[in-house]
Amino acid sequence: MLERMLHYGNVLGRITPALALSASLALPGMAVAQEAPRHGGKVTINVHGEAPNFDPLASTEFGVHSRLGLALNRLIEWKTGPDIAYGQFVPKPALAESWEVSEDGLKYTFHLRPDVVWQDIAPVAGRPFVAADVVATYEAIRKGGVQKGQLAAVDTITAPDDHTVVMTMKRPNVVLLQALAHQNMWILPREAFDGGYDRNTVVIGTGPWILTQNEAGVATRYVRNPKYFGKSDAGEQLPYLDEVEILPIKDLNARIMAFRSGQIDIWFGPLNLTQMEGLKQAVPDMKDIQTVANTQSELYLNPTFKPFSDLRVRQAINLAIDRQGLGEVVRGGGGIGGVVGAALVAQTLPQEERIALYGTPDHEKAKALLAEAGFADGLTFELTVLNYGEEFVREAEWIQQDLAEIGVKAEIKMVDMVAGQALGKEGNFQGMFLMMSPFAEANEYFTTHFLKEGNRNYTGIDDPKLVEMIREQQGIADPAARQQKVWEIQRYIYQNIQNPLPIWAAVLLHPAQARVEGWHPMLTQGFPSLPEVWVTK
């Protein structure tokens, strides 16, 4: 441990121990503004990826959905504000102004806002928003959208009139509201699906801004939608900003220089604590906003590789890893991983329990488990590491050294993200270290990682009891009872599955210029709090 601390040099000087195990952070940059909000002005945001197209059904890429969120709305959205934690879901009426659920949980009735019109772009040309738009969007998603899993429990979708949508369920599913508020569940006009226009290139929404220009490699530009329906809690017309510009600056150093010069107002994307300190020195009045990331690093152990088919070996690997040391030295803070990530504070296991299960290394017990499994002399495996950047690679190296302490040799093989994900889907790896996708609900973790058809079930988990438990939690209407079942599932996975192994959720940094007020980052894409952002000059 000491050798590794020295290896990372002055990283220890930047450690903020109070952050190392915190699930959510409230920092000075998130203080409520003293001045009253005012209309006008412009902010510029960097999104370090292009939008290959604007079809929300075609991909989950952040470059697409981050841009779409300024122009589009969902049926239900996330409440934002200083009193809402980064990973906390509080449903907020959006295109649906209210809803009811039948006693048996099998029928959801949504009442749509009557005052919404589409943006005045041909061929939709500012017509009223109606229930047929919702039905057309959701049916297209169910037919072939990348987000179709969000509607897997839905049986029928109907529109009894222009302002009512009724969904009947195959089975009770208490996460439907969360699913409809998912970051990819934008509502489009029905013309997007009947050949009226090309949704790959044209964006027509009901949202706070109108996309006016998208020049690849230069900027995506928006102007205020004068007919947006949104109001602040005080009843003021939203959005406050007249213009928003998104810059696709991919090079990290170029992004840093752009923020330091004031070209970027709101930072989006990777940034480590060293870089943050440099920004604070260059821009001393900037807002320092930090949260625990809604992603975490994960270690997959492929059971088709004989040693990893034995639960005891997977348990030994888990016991070898000093996650708290990794988090403090490599990341400088964050939250210890869990089956459900640390950012979802109401659904992940309590912090002290996650520490007990994943943050208490025991090398002697690990060696004993290896010996019981027939590997007293250790073992060697190839560890495929997806290249998510320098600090992620350091995490892999830290794990490599921890495993060496129990006689397990991990031979690191670096691959790019696309190649690594392909290897995962093919099951063509022995061990794989990657960054989990951002999720906003425990059910997403369970269905993607532990159901046979899950798109992140890279190790082929097929446990009938676990499947039954996952289905059961989907139908528990009482929040406290469901929380207990969600915790029970995570404990079962720890005791019986141990795959993938959760590692660490890093600190996520969201600096903003001093002139920006009302900025509250949320884990959903599309900048949900941006309509309430305003600038002082």
Coordinates of C-alpha atoms in Angstrom, one line a residue:
M1 CA 0.0 0.0 0.0
L2 CA 2.7 2.5 1.0
E3 CA 4.7 1.8 -2.2
R4 CA 1.6 2.5 -4.3
M5 CA 1.0 5.7 -2.4
L6 CA 4.5 6.8 -3.3
H7 CA 4.0 5.7 -6.8
Y8 CA 1.1 8.1 -7.2
G9 CA 3.2 10.9 -5.8
N10 CA 1.4 14.0 -4.8
V11 CA -2.0 12.5 -5.4
L12 CA -2.3 12.0 -1.6
G13 CA -2.0 15.7 -1.2
R14 CA -5.2 16.1 -3.1
I15 CA -7.3 13.5 -1.1
T16 CA -10.5 14.7 0.4
P17 CA -11.2 11.9 2.9
A18 CA -14.7 13.2 3.7
L19 CA -15.6 12.4 0.1
A20 CA -14.2 9.0 -0.1
L21 CA -17.2 7.2 1.3
S22 CA -19.9 9.8 0.7
A23 CA -22.9 8.9 -1.5
S24 CA -23.9 12.5 -2.2
L25 CA -22.2 15.7 -1.7
A26 CA -23.5 19.2 -0.9
L27 CA -20.8 21.7 -1.6
P28 CA -20.5 25.5 -1.5
G29 CA -21.0 25.8 -5.3
M30 CA -24.6 24.5 -4.8
A31 CA -25.7 27.4 -2.6
V32 CA -28.9 29.1 -3.5
A33 CA -28.4 32.3 -5.5
Q34 CA -29.2 35.6 -3.6
E35 CA -30.4 37.6 -6.6
A36 CA -33.8 37.0 -8.3
P37 CA -33.6 35.1 -11.6
R38 CA -33.8 37.1 -14.8
H39 CA -34.4 36.4 -18.4
G40 CA -31.9 36.8 -21.2
G41 CA -28.3 35.9 -21.9
K42 CA -26.6 32.8 -23.2
V43 CA -24.6 29.9 -21.8
T44 CA -22.1 27.6 -23.5
I45 CA -21.7 24.0 -22.6
N46 CA -19.1 21.5 -23.8
V47 CA -20.3 18.1 -24.7
H48 CA -17.2 16.1 -25.7
G49 CA -18.9 14.0 -28.4
E50 CA -20.7 14.7 -31.6
A51 CA -24.3 13.7 -32.4
P52 CA -24.0 11.2 -35.3
N53 CA -27.7 11.8 -35.9
F54 CA -30.7 13.1 -33.9
D55 CA -32.8 9.9 -33.9
P56 CA -33.5 9.2 -30.2
L57 CA -34.5 5.6 -31.0
A58 CA -31.3 4.8 -32.7
S59 CA -28.7 5.0 -30.0
T60 CA -28.1 5.8 -26.3
E61 CA -25.1 8.0 -27.0
F62 CA -24.7 10.9 -24.6
G63 CA -23.7 13.1 -27.6
V64 CA -27.2 12.6 -29.0
H65 CA -29.4 12.8 -25.9
S66 CA -27.5 15.6 -24.3
R67 CA -28.4 17.7 -27.3
L68 CA -32.0 16.5 -27.7
G69 CA -32.8 17.3 -24.1
L70 CA -32.8 21.1 -24.8
A71 CA -35.5 20.8 -27.5
L72 CA -37.6 17.8 -26.4
N73 CA -39.7 16.7 -23.5
R74 CA -40.7 13.4 -21.9
L75 CA -44.1 12.5 -20.5
I76 CA -42.7 12.6 -17.0
E77 CA -39.5 14.3 -16.0
W78 CA -37.2 14.6 -13.0
K79 CA -37.6 17.4 -10.4
T80 CA -34.5 19.4 -10.0
G81 CA -33.2 21.9 -7.5
P82 CA -31.0 22.4 -4.5
D83 CA -33.1 20.1 -2.3
I84 CA -33.0 17.2 -4.8
A85 CA -30.0 14.9 -4.5
Y86 CA -28.0 14.0 -7.6
G87 CA -29.3 10.4 -7.7
Q88 CA -32.8 11.0 -6.3
F89 CA -35.8 10.5 -8.5
V90 CA -38.8 12.7 -7.8
P91 CA -41.3 12.5 -10.6
K92 CA -42.3 15.9 -12.1
P93 CA -45.2 16.5 -14.5
A94 CA -44.0 17.4 -18.0
L95 CA -46.1 16.6 -21.1
A96 CA -48.4 14.7 -18.7
E97 CA -49.8 17.1 -16.1
S98 CA -51.2 14.3 -13.9
W99 CA -51.8 10.5 -13.8
E100 CA -53.6 7.8 -11.9
V101 CA -52.8 4.2 -11.3
S102 CA -55.5 1.5 -10.8
E103 CA -55.6 -0.4 -7.5
D104 CA -54.3 -3.5 -9.1
G105 CA -51.4 -1.6 -10.7
L106 CA -52.3 -2.8 -14.2
K107 CA -53.6 0.5 -15.6
Y108 CA -52.0 3.9 -15.9
T109 CA -54.0 6.9 -17.1
F110 CA -52.0 10.0 -18.1
H111 CA -53.7 13.3 -18.6
L112 CA -51.8 15.5 -21.0
R113 CA -51.3 19.2 -20.8
P114 CA -53.8 21.0 -23.1
D115 CA -51.5 24.1 -23.6
V116 CA -48.6 22.4 -25.4
V117 CA -47.7 23.1 -29.1
W118 CA -44.9 21.7 -31.2
Q119 CA -42.2 24.0 -32.3
D120 CA -42.9 25.9 -35.5
I121 CA -40.8 23.8 -37.8
A122 CA -42.2 22.2 -41.0
P123 CA -44.0 19.9 -41.5
V124 CA -45.4 19.9 -37.9
A125 CA -45.6 23.7 -38.0
G126 CA -46.6 24.5 -34.5
R127 CA -49.7 22.3 -34.3
P128 CA -51.1 21.2 -30.8
F129 CA -49.4 18.3 -29.0
V130 CA -51.9 15.4 -28.7
A131 CA -52.1 11.9 -27.4
A132 CA -51.6 10.4 -30.8
D133 CA -48.0 11.8 -30.7
V134 CA -47.3 9.8 -27.4
V135 CA -48.8 6.6 -28.8
A136 CA -46.8 6.9 -32.1
T137 CA -43.6 7.5 -30.2
Y138 CA -44.0 4.6 -27.7
E139 CA -45.2 2.2 -30.3
A140 CA -42.1 3.0 -32.4
I141 CA -39.9 2.5 -29.4
R142 CA -41.6 -0.9 -28.6
K143 CA -41.1 -1.9 -32.2
G144 CA -37.4 -1.2 -32.4
G145 CA -36.1 1.6 -30.3
V146 CA -32.9 1.1 -28.2
Q147 CA -34.9 2.0 -25.2
K148 CA -37.7 -0.6 -25.8
G149 CA -36.8 -2.4 -22.5
Q150 CA -38.3 0.6 -20.6
L151 CA -41.7 -0.5 -22.0
A152 CA -41.2 -4.2 -21.7
A153 CA -44.0 -4.6 -19.0
V154 CA -46.5 -2.6 -21.1
D155 CA -49.3 -4.5 -22.8
T156 CA -51.3 -1.9 -24.7
I157 CA -51.1 1.9 -25.3
T158 CA -54.2 3.7 -26.3
A159 CA -55.5 7.3 -26.7
P160 CA -59.2 7.6 -25.8
D161 CA -59.1 11.3 -26.6
D162 CA -56.6 13.9 -27.6
H163 CA -55.4 14.6 -24.1
T164 CA -55.5 11.1 -22.5
V165 CA -53.1 8.2 -22.8
V166 CA -53.9 4.8 -21.2
M167 CA -51.3 2.1 -20.6
T168 CA -52.3 -1.4 -19.5
M169 CA -49.6 -3.6 -18.1
K170 CA -48.8 -7.3 -18.5
R171 CA -48.0 -7.4 -14.9
P172 CA -47.6 -4.8 -12.1
N173 CA -44.5 -2.7 -12.6
V174 CA -44.0 0.1 -10.1
V175 CA -41.0 1.5 -12.0
L176 CA -43.0 2.5 -15.0
L177 CA -43.0 6.2 -14.0
Q178 CA -39.2 6.0 -13.7
A179 CA -39.0 4.3 -17.1
L180 CA -41.1 7.0 -18.8
A181 CA -38.8 9.6 -17.2
H182 CA -35.7 7.7 -18.5
Q183 CA -33.1 9.9 -20.2
N184 CA -33.8 8.4 -23.6
M185 CA -37.7 8.5 -23.6
W186 CA -38.2 11.7 -25.5
I187 CA -41.7 12.3 -27.1
L188 CA -41.7 13.1 -30.9
P189 CA -44.5 14.3 -33.2
R190 CA -46.3 11.5 -35.0
E191 CA -44.9 12.9 -38.3
A192 CA -41.5 11.5 -37.2
F193 CA -42.8 8.0 -37.7
D194 CA -45.0 8.3 -40.8
G195 CA -42.5 9.7 -43.2
G196 CA -43.3 13.4 -42.5
Y197 CA -39.7 14.3 -41.9
D198 CA -36.3 12.7 -41.3
R199 CA -35.7 12.4 -37.5
N200 CA -32.0 11.7 -38.1
T201 CA -31.5 15.3 -39.2
V202 CA -34.5 17.3 -38.1
V203 CA -35.3 18.0 -34.4
I204 CA -38.9 19.1 -33.6
G205 CA -39.9 19.2 -30.0
T206 CA -42.0 20.9 -27.4
G207 CA -39.0 21.8 -25.2
P208 CA -37.5 25.0 -23.9
W209 CA -35.2 25.8 -26.8
I210 CA -35.4 25.3 -30.6
L211 CA -32.4 23.8 -32.3
T212 CA -31.4 26.2 -35.0
Q213 CA -28.0 25.0 -36.2
N214 CA -25.8 21.9 -35.9
E215 CA -22.4 22.2 -37.5
A216 CA -20.3 19.1 -36.9
G217 CA -17.0 19.9 -35.2
V218 CA -18.1 23.5 -34.5
A219 CA -21.3 24.0 -32.5
T220 CA -25.0 23.1 -31.9
R221 CA -27.0 26.3 -31.3
Y222 CA -30.4 26.9 -29.8
V223 CA -32.7 29.8 -29.3
R224 CA -35.5 30.2 -26.7
N225 CA -38.8 28.6 -27.5
P226 CA -41.4 31.5 -27.0
K227 CA -44.2 29.0 -26.7
Y228 CA -42.7 26.6 -24.1
F229 CA -45.2 25.6 -21.5
G230 CA -42.8 25.4 -18.5
K231 CA -43.0 27.7 -15.5
S232 CA -40.7 28.0 -12.5
D233 CA -42.0 27.2 -9.0
A234 CA -42.6 30.9 -8.6
G235 CA -44.8 30.9 -11.8
E236 CA -42.2 32.6 -14.0
Q237 CA -42.0 31.7 -17.7
L238 CA -39.1 29.4 -18.5
P239 CA -36.5 29.1 -19.8
Y240 CA -34.6 32.1 -18.6
L241 CA -31.8 31.9 -21.1
D242 CA -32.3 33.3 -24.7
E243 CA -29.6 31.1 -26.2
V244 CA -27.6 28.0 -25.5
E245 CA -24.6 26.7 -27.4
I246 CA -23.0 23.3 -27.2
L247 CA -19.4 23.0 -28.3
P248 CA -18.0 19.5 -29.2
I249 CA -14.5 20.0 -27.9
K250 CA -13.0 16.5 -27.6
D251 CA -9.5 17.3 -26.5
L252 CA -9.3 17.6 -22.7
N253 CA -6.6 20.2 -22.6
A254 CA -8.5 22.3 -25.1
R255 CA -11.7 22.0 -23.0
I256 CA -9.7 23.1 -19.9
M257 CA -8.3 26.2 -21.8
A258 CA -11.8 27.0 -23.1
F259 CA -13.2 27.0 -19.5
R260 CA -10.3 29.0 -18.2
S261 CA -10.8 31.7 -20.8
G262 CA -14.6 31.8 -20.2
Q263 CA -15.5 30.3 -23.5
I264 CA -17.3 27.4 -21.6
D265 CA -19.8 28.3 -18.9
I266 CA -20.8 24.9 -17.8
W267 CA -18.5 21.9 -17.8
F268 CA -19.7 18.5 -18.9
G269 CA -17.6 15.4 -18.9
P270 CA -14.5 13.8 -17.4
L271 CA -12.4 15.9 -15.1
N272 CA -10.1 14.8 -12.3
L273 CA -9.3 16.5 -9.0
T274 CA -5.9 17.7 -10.1
Q275 CA -7.4 19.4 -13.2
M276 CA -10.2 20.8 -11.0
E277 CA -7.6 22.4 -8.7
G278 CA -5.9 23.9 -11.8
L279 CA -9.2 25.4 -12.9
K280 CA -9.9 26.9 -9.4
Q281 CA -6.5 28.6 -9.4
A282 CA -7.1 30.0 -12.9
V283 CA -10.8 30.9 -12.2
P284 CA -11.0 31.5 -8.4
D285 CA -14.6 32.6 -8.4
M286 CA -15.9 29.5 -10.3
K287 CA -18.6 27.3 -8.8
D288 CA -17.1 24.0 -7.4
I289 CA -20.0 21.5 -7.7
Q290 CA -19.3 17.8 -6.9
T291 CA -21.4 14.6 -6.8
V292 CA -20.7 10.9 -6.6
A293 CA -20.9 9.6 -10.2
N294 CA -23.9 7.5 -11.3
T295 CA -21.4 5.1 -12.9
Q296 CA -18.9 2.8 -11.3
S297 CA -16.1 0.6 -12.3
E298 CA -16.9 -3.1 -12.5
L299 CA -14.8 -6.3 -12.8
Y300 CA -16.4 -9.1 -14.8
L301 CA -15.1 -12.7 -14.2
N302 CA -16.1 -15.0 -17.0
P303 CA -17.2 -18.4 -15.6
T304 CA -16.3 -20.1 -18.9
F305 CA -12.7 -19.6 -17.8
K306 CA -12.5 -22.6 -15.4
P307 CA -11.2 -20.9 -12.2
F308 CA -13.9 -18.3 -12.3
S309 CA -16.7 -20.9 -12.5
D310 CA -16.0 -21.5 -8.8
L311 CA -17.8 -19.1 -6.5
R312 CA -14.9 -19.4 -4.0
V313 CA -12.5 -18.0 -6.5
R314 CA -14.7 -15.0 -7.2
Q315 CA -15.1 -14.5 -3.5
A316 CA -11.3 -14.5 -3.1
I317 CA -10.9 -11.9 -5.9
N318 CA -13.5 -9.7 -4.1
L319 CA -11.6 -10.0 -0.8
A320 CA -8.3 -9.2 -2.4
I321 CA -9.3 -5.7 -3.6
D322 CA -8.6 -2.7 -1.3
R323 CA -11.3 -0.5 -2.8
Q324 CA -11.1 2.3 -0.2
G325 CA -7.4 2.6 -0.8
L326 CA -8.0 2.7 -4.5
G327 CA -10.7 5.3 -4.1
E328 CA -8.6 7.6 -2.0
V329 CA -5.3 7.3 -3.8
V330 CA -6.3 6.9 -7.4
R331 CA -9.6 8.8 -7.4
G332 CA -9.3 11.2 -4.4
G333 CA -12.8 10.4 -3.2
G334 CA -16.1 9.0 -4.3
G335 CA -18.2 6.1 -3.0
I336 CA -17.6 2.4 -2.6
G337 CA -19.3 0.3 -5.3
G338 CA -22.3 -1.8 -4.8
V339 CA -24.6 -4.0 -6.9
V340 CA -26.7 -0.8 -7.2
G341 CA -24.4 2.2 -7.5
A342 CA -23.6 4.6 -4.7
A343 CA -25.3 7.5 -6.4
L344 CA -28.8 5.9 -5.9
V345 CA -28.7 6.7 -2.2
A346 CA -32.2 5.2 -1.5
Q347 CA -31.6 2.0 -3.3
T348 CA -28.0 1.0 -2.9
L349 CA -27.2 -0.9 0.3
P350 CA -26.4 1.3 3.3
Q351 CA -22.8 2.6 3.2
E352 CA -21.6 0.6 6.2
E353 CA -23.0 -2.6 4.7
R354 CA -21.2 -1.9 1.3
I355 CA -18.0 -1.3 3.3
A356 CA -18.5 -4.7 5.1
L357 CA -19.2 -6.6 1.8
Y358 CA -16.9 -4.9 -0.6
G359 CA -14.6 -2.6 1.3
T360 CA -13.0 -4.9 3.9
P361 CA -10.1 -6.8 2.2
D362 CA -8.9 -10.0 3.8
H363 CA -5.9 -11.5 2.0
E364 CA -5.6 -14.5 4.3
K365 CA -9.2 -15.5 3.9
A366 CA -8.8 -14.9 0.1
K367 CA -5.8 -17.3 0.0
A368 CA -7.8 -19.9 2.0
L369 CA -10.7 -19.7 -0.4
L370 CA -8.3 -20.2 -3.4
A371 CA -6.8 -23.2 -1.7
E372 CA -10.2 -24.7 -1.1
A373 CA -11.0 -24.3 -4.8
G374 CA -7.8 -26.0 -5.8
F375 CA -5.6 -23.0 -6.6
A376 CA -3.3 -22.9 -3.6
D377 CA -0.5 -21.9 -5.9
G378 CA -2.5 -19.1 -7.4
L379 CA -3.6 -18.6 -11.0
T380 CA -3.1 -16.4 -14.0
F381 CA -5.7 -14.8 -16.2
E382 CA -5.9 -12.1 -18.9
L383 CA -7.6 -8.9 -17.7
T384 CA -9.1 -7.0 -20.6
V385 CA -9.2 -3.3 -19.6
L386 CA -11.3 -0.8 -21.6
N387 CA -9.5 2.5 -22.0
Y388 CA -11.7 5.0 -20.3
G389 CA -8.7 7.2 -19.5
E390 CA -5.6 7.5 -17.3
E391 CA -7.3 7.2 -13.9
F392 CA -9.4 4.2 -15.0
V393 CA -6.2 2.5 -16.1
R394 CA -4.7 3.3 -12.7
E395 CA -7.6 1.6 -11.1
A396 CA -6.9 -1.5 -13.1
E397 CA -3.2 -1.4 -12.1
W398 CA -4.2 -1.1 -8.5
I399 CA -6.4 -4.1 -8.7
Q400 CA -3.6 -6.0 -10.5
Q401 CA -1.3 -5.3 -7.6
D402 CA -3.9 -6.3 -5.0
L403 CA -4.5 -9.6 -6.8
A404 CA -0.8 -10.3 -6.9
E405 CA -0.9 -10.2 -3.0
I406 CA -3.0 -13.4 -3.0
G407 CA -1.0 -15.1 -5.8
V408 CA -3.4 -14.2 -8.7
K409 CA -1.6 -12.8 -11.7
A410 CA -3.7 -10.5 -13.9
E411 CA -2.1 -9.8 -17.3
I412 CA -3.6 -6.5 -18.5
K413 CA -4.7 -6.3 -22.1
M414 CA -5.8 -2.8 -23.1
V415 CA -8.6 -2.3 -25.7
D416 CA -10.7 0.6 -26.8
M417 CA -14.3 0.9 -25.5
V418 CA -16.0 -0.3 -28.7
A419 CA -13.8 -3.4 -29.0
G420 CA -14.2 -4.1 -25.3
Q421 CA -18.0 -4.0 -25.4
A422 CA -18.0 -6.3 -28.4
L423 CA -15.8 -8.8 -26.5
G424 CA -18.2 -8.5 -23.6
K425 CA -21.3 -9.3 -25.7
E426 CA -19.4 -12.2 -27.3
G427 CA -18.2 -13.5 -23.9
N428 CA -14.7 -13.5 -25.4
F429 CA -12.7 -12.6 -22.3
Q430 CA -11.4 -14.1 -19.1
G431 CA -11.6 -11.0 -16.9
M432 CA -12.9 -7.6 -18.0
F433 CA -12.6 -4.3 -16.3
L434 CA -15.0 -1.5 -17.5
M435 CA -17.1 1.4 -16.5
M436 CA -20.8 0.7 -16.0
S437 CA -23.4 2.6 -17.9
P438 CA -25.2 5.3 -16.0
F439 CA -28.5 4.0 -14.5
A440 CA -31.2 5.8 -12.6
E441 CA -33.0 3.0 -10.9
A442 CA -32.1 -0.3 -9.2
N443 CA -34.4 -2.2 -11.6
E444 CA -32.1 -1.1 -14.5
Y445 CA -29.1 -2.6 -12.7
F446 CA -30.9 -5.9 -12.1
T447 CA -32.4 -6.3 -15.6
T448 CA -29.3 -5.4 -17.5
H449 CA -26.8 -7.3 -15.4
F450 CA -28.6 -10.4 -14.1
L451 CA -31.4 -11.4 -16.5
K452 CA -30.5 -13.8 -19.3
E453 CA -31.3 -11.3 -22.0
G454 CA -29.7 -8.3 -20.2
N455 CA -27.4 -6.3 -22.4
R456 CA -24.7 -6.1 -19.7
N457 CA -25.0 -9.8 -18.6
Y458 CA -21.6 -10.5 -20.0
T459 CA -21.0 -13.5 -17.8
G460 CA -24.2 -15.4 -18.7
I461 CA -25.9 -15.3 -15.3
D462 CA -29.1 -17.3 -15.4
D463 CA -30.3 -17.8 -11.8
P464 CA -34.0 -18.7 -11.6
K465 CA -34.4 -17.6 -8.0
L466 CA -32.7 -14.2 -8.8
V467 CA -35.0 -13.8 -11.8
E468 CA -38.0 -14.4 -9.6
M469 CA -36.8 -11.8 -7.0
I470 CA -36.2 -9.2 -9.7
R471 CA -39.7 -9.7 -11.1
E472 CA -41.1 -9.6 -7.6
Q473 CA -39.6 -6.2 -6.8
Q474 CA -41.1 -4.7 -9.9
G475 CA -44.6 -5.3 -8.5
I476 CA -44.1 -4.0 -4.9
A477 CA -46.1 -0.8 -4.6
D478 CA -45.1 0.1 -1.1
P479 CA -41.8 2.0 -1.2
A480 CA -40.5 0.8 2.1
A481 CA -41.3 -2.9 1.3
R482 CA -39.7 -2.5 -2.2
Q483 CA -36.6 -1.0 -0.7
Q484 CA -36.2 -4.1 1.5
K485 CA -36.6 -6.4 -1.5
V486 CA -34.1 -4.4 -3.5
W487 CA -31.6 -4.7 -0.6
E488 CA -32.4 -8.4 -0.3
I489 CA -31.6 -8.9 -4.0
Q490 CA -28.2 -7.2 -3.6
R491 CA -27.4 -9.4 -0.6
Y492 CA -28.3 -12.5 -2.6
I493 CA -26.1 -11.4 -5.4
Y494 CA -23.2 -10.9 -3.0
Q495 CA -23.7 -14.3 -1.4
N496 CA -24.4 -16.4 -4.5
I497 CA -23.3 -14.6 -7.6
Q498 CA -20.3 -12.3 -7.0
N499 CA -20.3 -11.2 -10.6
P500 CA -19.6 -8.6 -11.8
L501 CA -17.7 -7.2 -8.8
P502 CA -18.5 -3.5 -8.1
I503 CA -15.4 -1.4 -7.5
W504 CA -15.7 2.3 -7.1
A505 CA -17.9 5.3 -8.0
A506 CA -15.6 8.3 -8.5
V507 CA -16.3 11.9 -7.6
L508 CA -18.0 13.7 -10.5
L509 CA -17.0 17.3 -11.0
H510 CA -19.3 19.9 -12.5
P511 CA -17.6 23.3 -12.4
A512 CA -19.5 26.3 -13.7
Q513 CA -18.5 30.0 -14.2
A514 CA -19.5 32.4 -11.4
R515 CA -22.1 34.1 -13.7
V516 CA -24.1 30.9 -13.9
E517 CA -27.0 30.6 -11.4
G518 CA -29.5 27.8 -10.7
W519 CA -27.3 25.1 -12.1
H520 CA -28.0 21.7 -10.4
P521 CA -26.5 18.7 -12.2
M522 CA -28.7 15.6 -12.4
L523 CA -27.7 12.1 -13.5
T524 CA -30.2 12.0 -16.4
Q525 CA -28.9 13.3 -19.8
G526 CA -30.3 16.3 -21.4
F527 CA -29.4 18.9 -18.8
P528 CA -32.8 18.8 -17.0
S529 CA -32.1 21.8 -14.7
L530 CA -31.0 24.1 -17.6
P531 CA -34.4 25.8 -18.1
E532 CA -34.0 27.3 -14.6
V533 CA -30.5 28.4 -15.2
W534 CA -29.9 32.2 -15.5
V535 CA -26.8 34.4 -15.8
T536 CA -25.9 37.5 -13.9
K537 CA -24.2 39.2 -16.8

